[in-house]
PDB file of C-alpha atoms in Angstrom:
ATOM      1  CA  MET A 795      63.308 -15.687  19.837  1.00 54.00           C
ATOM      2  CA  TRP A 796      60.319 -13.833  18.531  1.00 58.00           C
ATOM      3  CA  ARG A 797      60.206 -10.070  18.034  1.00 65.00           C
ATOM      4  CA  GLY A 798      62.717  -8.938  20.571  1.00 67.00           C
ATOM      5  CA  SER A 799      62.842 -10.729  23.877  1.00 66.00           C
ATOM      6  CA  THR A 800      59.847 -13.062  23.631  1.00 66.00           C
ATOM      7  CA  LEU A 801      60.880 -16.696  23.791  1.00 62.00           C
ATOM      8  CA  LYS A 802      58.546 -19.207  22.159  1.00 62.00           C
ATOM      9  CA  LEU A 803      58.919 -22.938  22.544  1.00 62.00           C
ATOM     10  CA  ILE A 804      57.596 -25.195  19.827  1.00 61.00           C
ATOM     11  CA  ASP A 805      57.107 -28.915  19.619  1.00 56.00           C
ATOM     12  CA  LEU A 806      59.261 -30.262  16.818  1.00 50.00           C
ATOM     13  CA  ASN A 807      56.925 -33.262  16.592  1.00 45.00           C
ATOM     14  CA  LEU A 808      59.774 -35.735  16.246  1.00 53.00           C
ATOM     15  CA  PRO A 809      58.454 -39.245  15.776  1.00 49.00           C
ATOM     16  CA  LEU A 810      58.795 -41.452  18.828  1.00 53.00           C
ATOM     17  CA  SER A 811      60.489 -44.339  17.117  1.00 51.00           C
ATOM     18  CA  PRO A 812      62.913 -46.924  18.452  1.00 51.00           C
ATOM     19  CA  GLY A 813      65.694 -45.166  16.516  1.00 52.00           C
ATOM     20  CA  LEU A 814      65.021 -41.880  18.296  1.00 50.00           C
ATOM     21  CA  LEU A 815      64.595 -43.361  21.753  1.00 51.00           C
ATOM     22  CA  ASN A 816      67.732 -45.483  21.440  1.00 53.00           C
ATOM     23  CA  ALA A 817      69.863 -42.618  20.176  1.00 51.00           C
ATOM     24  CA  PRO A 818      73.312 -42.304  21.733  1.00 52.00           C
ATOM     25  CA  PRO A 819      73.431 -40.151  24.892  1.00 48.00           C
ATOM     26  CA  ASP A 820      75.425 -37.421  23.154  1.00 47.00           C
ATOM     27  CA  TRP A 821      72.670 -36.850  20.582  1.00 48.00           C
ATOM     28  CA  ALA A 822      71.482 -33.336  21.480  1.00 44.00           C
ATOM     29  CA  PRO A 823      67.663 -33.728  21.705  1.00 54.00           C
ATOM     30  CA  SER A 824      67.966 -36.842  23.885  1.00 69.00           C
ATOM     31  CA  ARG A 825      69.482 -34.697  26.621  1.00 73.00           C
ATOM     32  CA  TYR A 826      66.123 -32.989  26.987  1.00 80.00           C
ATOM     33  CA  CYS A 827      64.114 -36.219  26.988  1.00 82.00           C
ATOM     34  CA  ALA A 828      63.119 -37.952  30.199  1.00 85.00           C
ATOM     35  CA  PRO A 829      65.127 -41.114  30.921  1.00 84.00           C
ATOM     36  CA  GLU A 830      62.002 -43.279  30.977  1.00 84.00           C
ATOM     37  CA  LEU A 831      61.286 -42.423  27.336  1.00 78.00           C
ATOM     38  CA  ARG A 832      63.999 -44.897  26.405  1.00 73.00           C
ATOM     39  CA  THR A 833      61.822 -47.677  27.821  1.00 74.00           C
ATOM     40  CA  GLY A 834      58.650 -46.363  26.182  1.00 73.00           C
ATOM     41  CA  GLN A 835      56.971 -44.996  29.326  1.00 75.00           C
ATOM     42  CA  LEU A 836      55.142 -41.866  28.173  1.00 79.00           C
ATOM     43  CA  THR A 837      53.594 -39.825  30.976  1.00 80.00           C
ATOM     44  CA  GLU A 838      53.103 -36.165  31.869  1.00 81.00           C
ATOM     45  CA  CYS A 839      56.291 -36.494  33.925  1.00 85.00           C
ATOM     46  CA  CYS A 840      58.211 -36.801  30.643  1.00 86.00           C
ATOM     47  CA  ASN A 841      57.085 -33.304  29.670  1.00 86.00           C
ATOM     48  CA  ILE A 842      57.975 -31.997  33.123  1.00 89.00           C
ATOM     49  CA  TYR A 843      61.505 -33.396  32.782  1.00 90.00           C
ATOM     50  CA  SER A 844      61.922 -31.845  29.330  1.00 88.00           C
ATOM     51  CA  MET A 845      60.681 -28.471  30.576  1.00 88.00           C
ATOM     52  CA  GLY A 846      63.103 -28.592  33.522  1.00 91.00           C
ATOM     53  CA  ALA A 847      65.989 -29.587  31.254  1.00 91.00           C
ATOM     54  CA  LEU A 848      65.210 -26.708  28.917  1.00 89.00           C
ATOM     55  CA  LEU A 849      65.023 -24.241  31.821  1.00 89.00           C
ATOM     56  CA  PHE A 850      68.392 -25.564  32.990  1.00 92.00           C
ATOM     57  CA  PHE A 851      69.887 -24.840  29.570  1.00 91.00           C
ATOM     58  CA  LEU A 852      68.317 -21.383  29.336  1.00 88.00           C
ATOM     59  CA  VAL A 853      69.803 -20.160  32.621  1.00 89.00           C
ATOM     60  CA  THR A 854      73.194 -21.886  32.424  1.00 93.00           C
ATOM     61  CA  GLY A 855      73.959 -22.123  28.707  1.00 90.00           C
ATOM     62  CA  ARG A 856      74.897 -25.773  29.282  1.00 91.00           C
ATOM     63  CA  ARG A 857      73.226 -28.876  27.987  1.00 86.00           C
ATOM     64  CA  PRO A 858      71.808 -31.057  30.754  1.00 86.00           C
ATOM     65  CA  ASP A 859      73.839 -34.077  31.807  1.00 86.00           C
ATOM     66  CA  PRO A 860      71.657 -37.126  31.103  1.00 78.00           C
ATOM     67  CA  LYS A 861      73.499 -39.094  33.808  1.00 82.00           C
ATOM     68  CA  ALA A 862      72.931 -36.568  36.610  1.00 86.00           C
ATOM     69  CA  SER A 863      70.336 -37.519  39.229  1.00 89.00           C
ATOM     70  CA  GLU A 864      68.888 -34.018  38.866  1.00 89.00           C
ATOM     71  CA  GLN A 865      69.953 -30.735  37.283  1.00 91.00           C
ATOM     72  CA  HIS A 866      70.982 -27.871  39.611  1.00 95.00           C
ATOM     73  CA  PRO A 867      71.525 -24.596  37.721  1.00 94.00           C
ATOM     74  CA  ARG A 868      73.149 -23.001  40.807  1.00 94.00           C
ATOM     75  CA  THR A 869      76.080 -25.357  40.307  1.00 94.00           C
ATOM     76  CA  TYR A 870      77.025 -23.238  37.284  1.00 93.00           C
ATOM     77  CA  ASN A 871      75.496 -19.861  38.136  1.00 90.00           C
ATOM     78  CA  LYS A 872      75.393 -18.813  41.803  1.00 92.00           C
ATOM     79  CA  ARG A 873      73.076 -15.897  40.931  1.00 90.00           C
ATOM     80  CA  ILE A 874      70.229 -18.333  40.276  1.00 88.00           C
ATOM     81  CA  ASN A 875      67.567 -18.020  42.919  1.00 85.00           C
ATOM     82  CA  PRO A 876      67.720 -21.069  45.238  1.00 88.00           C
ATOM     83  CA  HIS A 877      63.963 -21.565  44.899  1.00 85.00           C
ATOM     84  CA  PHE A 878      64.224 -21.645  41.107  1.00 87.00           C
ATOM     85  CA  ASP A 879      67.133 -24.074  41.424  1.00 92.00           C
ATOM     86  CA  ALA A 880      64.940 -26.352  43.557  1.00 91.00           C
ATOM     87  CA  ILE A 881      62.122 -26.240  40.985  1.00 91.00           C
ATOM     88  CA  VAL A 882      64.465 -27.201  38.149  1.00 92.00           C
ATOM     89  CA  ALA A 883      66.103 -29.937  40.242  1.00 94.00           C
ATOM     90  CA  LYS A 884      62.729 -31.473  41.167  1.00 93.00           C
ATOM     91  CA  ALA A 885      61.505 -31.255  37.567  1.00 93.00           C
ATOM     92  CA  THR A 886      64.620 -33.042  36.291  1.00 93.00           C
ATOM     93  CA  ALA A 887      64.832 -35.841  38.832  1.00 94.00           C
ATOM     94  CA  GLN A 888      65.800 -39.123  37.156  1.00 91.00           C
ATOM     95  CA  ASP A 889      63.064 -40.987  39.058  1.00 92.00           C
ATOM     96  CA  PRO A 890      59.633 -39.843  37.765  1.00 92.00           C
ATOM     97  CA  GLN A 891      58.179 -40.455  41.242  1.00 93.00           C
ATOM     98  CA  GLU A 892      60.428 -37.675  42.588  1.00 94.00           C
ATOM     99  CA  ARG A 893      59.291 -35.103  39.992  1.00 93.00           C
ATOM    100  CA  TYR A 894      56.262 -32.885  40.113  1.00 91.00           C
ATOM    101  CA  ALA A 895      53.214 -35.050  39.391  1.00 88.00           C
ATOM    102  CA  SER A 896      51.702 -32.501  37.009  1.00 85.00           C
ATOM    103  CA  ILE A 897      52.234 -29.141  35.384  1.00 79.00           C
ATOM    104  CA  ALA A 898      49.514 -27.809  37.720  1.00 80.00           C
ATOM    105  CA  GLN A 899      51.772 -28.569  40.697  1.00 82.00           C
ATOM    106  CA  ILE A 900      54.518 -26.430  39.200  1.00 79.00           C
ATOM    107  CA  ARG A 901      52.104 -23.624  38.363  1.00 73.00           C
ATOM    108  CA  ASN A 902      50.912 -23.626  41.979  1.00 71.00           C
ATOM    109  CA  CYS A 903      54.418 -23.834  43.450  1.00 70.00           C
ATOM    110  CA  GLN A 904      54.781 -21.081  46.046  1.00 63.00           C
ATOM    111  CA  HIS A 905      58.234 -20.115  44.783  1.00 62.00           C
ATOM    112  CA  LEU A 906      57.439 -19.920  41.080  1.00 61.00           C
ATOM    113  CA  ALA A 907      56.531 -16.230  41.209  1.00 51.00           C
ATOM    114  CA  ARG A 908      59.987 -15.331  42.520  1.00 51.00           C
ATOM    115  CA  LEU A 909      62.591 -13.969  40.156  1.00 44.00           C
ATOM    116  CA  PHE A 910      65.147 -16.340  38.628  1.00 40.00           C
ATOM    117  CA  TYR A 911      68.006 -14.364  40.143  1.00 40.00           C
ATOM    118  CA  SER A 912      68.482 -13.449  43.768  1.00 44.00           C
ATOM    119  CA  ALA A 913      68.666  -9.786  44.731  1.00 45.00           C
ATOM    120  CA  LYS A 914      72.185  -8.480  45.244  1.00 42.00           C
TER     121      LYS A 914
END
């Protein structure tokens, strides 16, 4: 957190080494890494997965389950807007072909402008 309520995300610049990529599943940072990183496939979809996993954590307070086919925040918090839930689920799909193809696709998503929480 930076000066009040501003959230800033930084790249920790961890080295992509075999030791990191083969870390046990309960190692915290690996839960935010795309599954294909373990096989050395580095694409923009890896960043999309990590962003979705982080969003999941921010709105649920739970670490993503690396074995789940996709992460649905509404499973843990019914106040999450269904459209936001769908964005996070698509971003965290295990299969990279099922994720957004680029960050631009997420930015242009028609539901992105909606609030995270549904109106009461």
